[in-house]
Amino acid sequence: MLQLYGGPDGELAASMRYLAQRYSMPYREVAGLLTDIGTEELAHMEMICAIVHQLTRNLTPEEIMREGFADYYVDHTVALWPQAASGTPFSATVFQSKGDPITDLHENLAAEQKARTTYDNILRLIKDPDIVDPIRFLREREIVHYQRFGEGLRIVQEKLDSKNFYMFNPEFDPMIQPRNKNNNC
């Protein structure tokens, strides 16, 4: 469950990714989409934290040892601290915000699929309905987010196509010089 909090495909990374990307998104409706989903990911993070807390708050020392939770417990007791299931601490290096709308939206599409896979893996391991039900809900939201980012990508591509913009158009990126129409270089 900690993987969903502080892992590379967890809710903390997703919320930070989307809320950071919204500032460089040139299209308001897609920036709004990033804000909406980033905010929802914060709520998902809260749900994951509540589940982790419920699973750990009454552990006995014997259960902590038997379940492989001892190393975490020594460092954090049962406090919530973002890390991957492997024990790797959360790092902002696990997500990207490039400032290019197409690149960022593809990053987000991939992130939602990786999160869905993580939820699928957890559902294969967990059978407790008090955990399974919210995990299924969160998995379904990953699918919805994927669909919404697909819609956002279509909006961006349509806007770029309608203006004859391409990835290296100087109107889109003033740092890039216009290409000579007679030269394909």
Coordinates of C-alpha atoms in Angstrom, one line a residue:
M1 CA 0.0 0.0 0.0
L2 CA 2.9 2.4 0.6
Q3 CA 3.7 2.0 -3.1
L4 CA 0.5 3.8 -3.9
Y5 CA 1.5 6.7 -1.6
G6 CA 5.2 7.3 -2.2
G7 CA 6.1 5.0 -5.0
P8 CA 7.1 6.2 -8.5
D9 CA 3.6 5.5 -9.8
G10 CA 1.8 6.5 -6.7
E11 CA -0.7 9.3 -5.9
L12 CA 1.9 11.7 -4.5
A13 CA 3.9 11.7 -7.8
A14 CA 0.7 12.0 -9.8
S15 CA -0.6 15.0 -7.9
M16 CA 2.8 16.8 -8.1
R17 CA 3.2 16.0 -11.8
Y18 CA -0.2 17.3 -12.9
L19 CA -0.3 20.4 -10.6
A20 CA 3.2 21.4 -11.9
Q21 CA 2.4 20.8 -15.6
R22 CA -0.7 23.0 -15.5
Y23 CA 1.5 26.2 -15.3
S24 CA 3.2 25.6 -18.7
M25 CA 0.1 24.3 -20.5
P26 CA -0.8 26.9 -23.1
Y27 CA -4.5 25.9 -23.4
R28 CA -6.8 26.9 -20.6
E29 CA -9.2 23.9 -20.9
V30 CA -6.3 21.4 -20.7
A31 CA -4.7 23.4 -17.8
G32 CA -8.0 23.1 -16.0
L33 CA -8.0 19.4 -16.7
L34 CA -4.5 19.1 -15.1
T35 CA -5.7 21.1 -12.1
D36 CA -8.9 18.9 -11.7
I37 CA -7.0 15.6 -11.9
G38 CA -4.1 16.9 -9.8
T39 CA -6.5 17.9 -7.1
E40 CA -8.3 14.6 -7.3
E41 CA -5.0 12.8 -7.0
L42 CA -4.4 14.6 -3.6
A43 CA -7.7 13.1 -2.4
H44 CA -6.6 9.7 -3.6
M45 CA -3.4 10.1 -1.6
E46 CA -5.5 10.8 1.5
M47 CA -7.4 7.6 0.9
I48 CA -4.2 5.6 0.6
C49 CA -2.8 7.2 3.7
A50 CA -6.0 6.3 5.6
I51 CA -5.7 2.7 4.5
V52 CA -2.1 2.4 5.5
H53 CA -2.9 4.0 8.9
Q54 CA -5.8 1.5 9.4
L55 CA -3.5 -1.4 8.5
T56 CA -0.7 -0.4 10.7
R57 CA -2.1 1.4 13.8
N58 CA -2.6 -1.7 15.9
L59 CA 0.3 -3.9 14.8
T60 CA 2.0 -5.8 17.6
P61 CA 5.8 -6.2 17.6
E62 CA 5.4 -9.8 16.5
E63 CA 3.2 -8.8 13.5
I64 CA 5.7 -6.1 12.5
M65 CA 8.5 -8.6 12.4
R66 CA 6.5 -11.3 10.7
E67 CA 5.1 -9.0 8.0
G68 CA 8.5 -7.6 7.0
F69 CA 7.6 -4.1 8.4
A70 CA 10.5 -3.9 10.9
D71 CA 12.8 -1.7 8.9
Y72 CA 10.1 0.8 8.2
Y73 CA 8.9 0.7 11.8
V74 CA 12.4 1.4 13.1
D75 CA 12.6 4.5 11.1
H76 CA 9.1 5.8 11.2
T77 CA 7.1 3.7 13.8
V78 CA 3.7 3.6 12.1
A79 CA 3.8 7.2 10.9
L80 CA 3.1 7.8 7.2
W81 CA 6.2 8.5 5.2
P82 CA 6.3 8.4 1.4
Q83 CA 8.3 5.6 0.0
A84 CA 8.1 2.8 -2.6
A85 CA 7.3 -0.8 -1.6
S86 CA 11.0 -1.5 -2.0
G87 CA 11.8 1.0 0.7
T88 CA 13.1 3.7 -1.7
P89 CA 12.2 7.1 -0.4
F90 CA 9.9 9.3 -2.6
S91 CA 11.8 11.5 -5.0
A92 CA 10.6 14.0 -7.5
T93 CA 12.9 12.3 -10.0
V94 CA 10.1 9.7 -10.7
F95 CA 8.0 12.1 -12.8
Q96 CA 8.4 14.7 -15.5
S97 CA 7.2 18.1 -16.3
K98 CA 8.7 19.1 -19.6
G99 CA 6.7 22.2 -20.5
D100 CA 5.7 20.7 -23.9
P101 CA 2.0 20.0 -23.9
I102 CA 2.2 16.8 -26.1
T103 CA 5.1 15.4 -24.2
D104 CA 3.5 16.1 -20.8
L105 CA 0.2 14.6 -21.8
H106 CA 1.9 11.4 -23.1
E107 CA 3.8 11.3 -19.7
N108 CA 0.4 11.5 -18.0
L109 CA -1.2 8.8 -20.1
A110 CA 1.7 6.4 -19.3
A111 CA 1.6 7.4 -15.6
E112 CA -2.1 6.5 -15.4
Q113 CA -1.6 3.1 -17.0
K114 CA 1.4 2.4 -14.6
A115 CA -0.8 3.3 -11.6
R116 CA -3.6 1.1 -12.9
T117 CA -1.2 -1.8 -13.2
T118 CA 0.0 -1.2 -9.6
Y119 CA -3.6 -1.3 -8.4
D120 CA -4.2 -4.5 -10.4
N121 CA -1.2 -6.1 -8.7
I122 CA -2.4 -5.1 -5.3
L123 CA -5.9 -6.5 -6.1
R124 CA -4.2 -9.8 -6.9
L125 CA -2.7 -9.9 -3.4
I126 CA -5.3 -8.3 -1.2
K127 CA -8.7 -10.0 -0.4
D128 CA -10.0 -7.9 2.5
P129 CA -13.1 -6.1 1.2
D130 CA -12.4 -3.1 3.4
I131 CA -9.2 -2.6 1.3
V132 CA -10.3 -4.1 -2.0
D133 CA -13.4 -1.8 -2.5
P134 CA -11.5 1.5 -2.2
I135 CA -8.6 0.1 -4.3
R136 CA -11.1 -0.9 -7.1
F137 CA -12.6 2.6 -6.9
L138 CA -9.1 4.2 -7.2
R139 CA -8.2 1.8 -10.1
E140 CA -11.4 2.9 -11.9
R141 CA -10.4 6.6 -11.5
E142 CA -7.0 5.8 -13.1
I143 CA -8.9 4.6 -16.2
V144 CA -11.1 7.8 -16.2
H145 CA -8.0 9.9 -15.9
Y146 CA -6.4 8.1 -18.8
Q147 CA -9.4 8.8 -20.9
R148 CA -9.5 12.5 -19.9
F149 CA -5.8 12.9 -20.7
G150 CA -6.5 11.3 -24.1
E151 CA -9.2 14.0 -24.6
G152 CA -6.7 16.7 -23.5
L153 CA -4.2 15.4 -26.0
R154 CA -6.8 15.5 -28.8
I155 CA -7.6 19.1 -27.9
V156 CA -3.9 20.1 -28.0
Q157 CA -3.3 18.3 -31.3
E158 CA -6.4 20.0 -32.8
K159 CA -5.3 23.4 -31.7
L160 CA -1.8 22.9 -33.0
D161 CA -3.1 21.5 -36.3
S162 CA -5.6 24.3 -36.7
K163 CA -2.8 26.9 -36.6
N164 CA -0.5 24.7 -38.7
F165 CA 1.7 24.4 -35.6
Y166 CA 4.1 21.6 -35.3
M167 CA 6.3 20.7 -32.5
F168 CA 9.2 23.0 -33.7
N169 CA 7.1 26.0 -34.9
P170 CA 8.8 29.3 -33.8
E171 CA 5.4 30.7 -32.9
F172 CA 5.0 27.8 -30.4
D173 CA 8.5 28.0 -29.2
P174 CA 10.3 31.4 -29.8
M175 CA 13.7 29.8 -29.0
I176 CA 13.6 27.8 -32.3
Q177 CA 14.3 29.5 -35.6
P178 CA 11.9 29.2 -38.5
R179 CA 12.7 26.5 -41.0
N180 CA 13.6 27.6 -44.6
K181 CA 10.7 26.4 -46.8
N182 CA 13.1 25.5 -49.6
N183 CA 15.3 23.5 -47.3
N184 CA 14.1 20.4 -45.5
C185 CA 16.8 20.7 -42.8

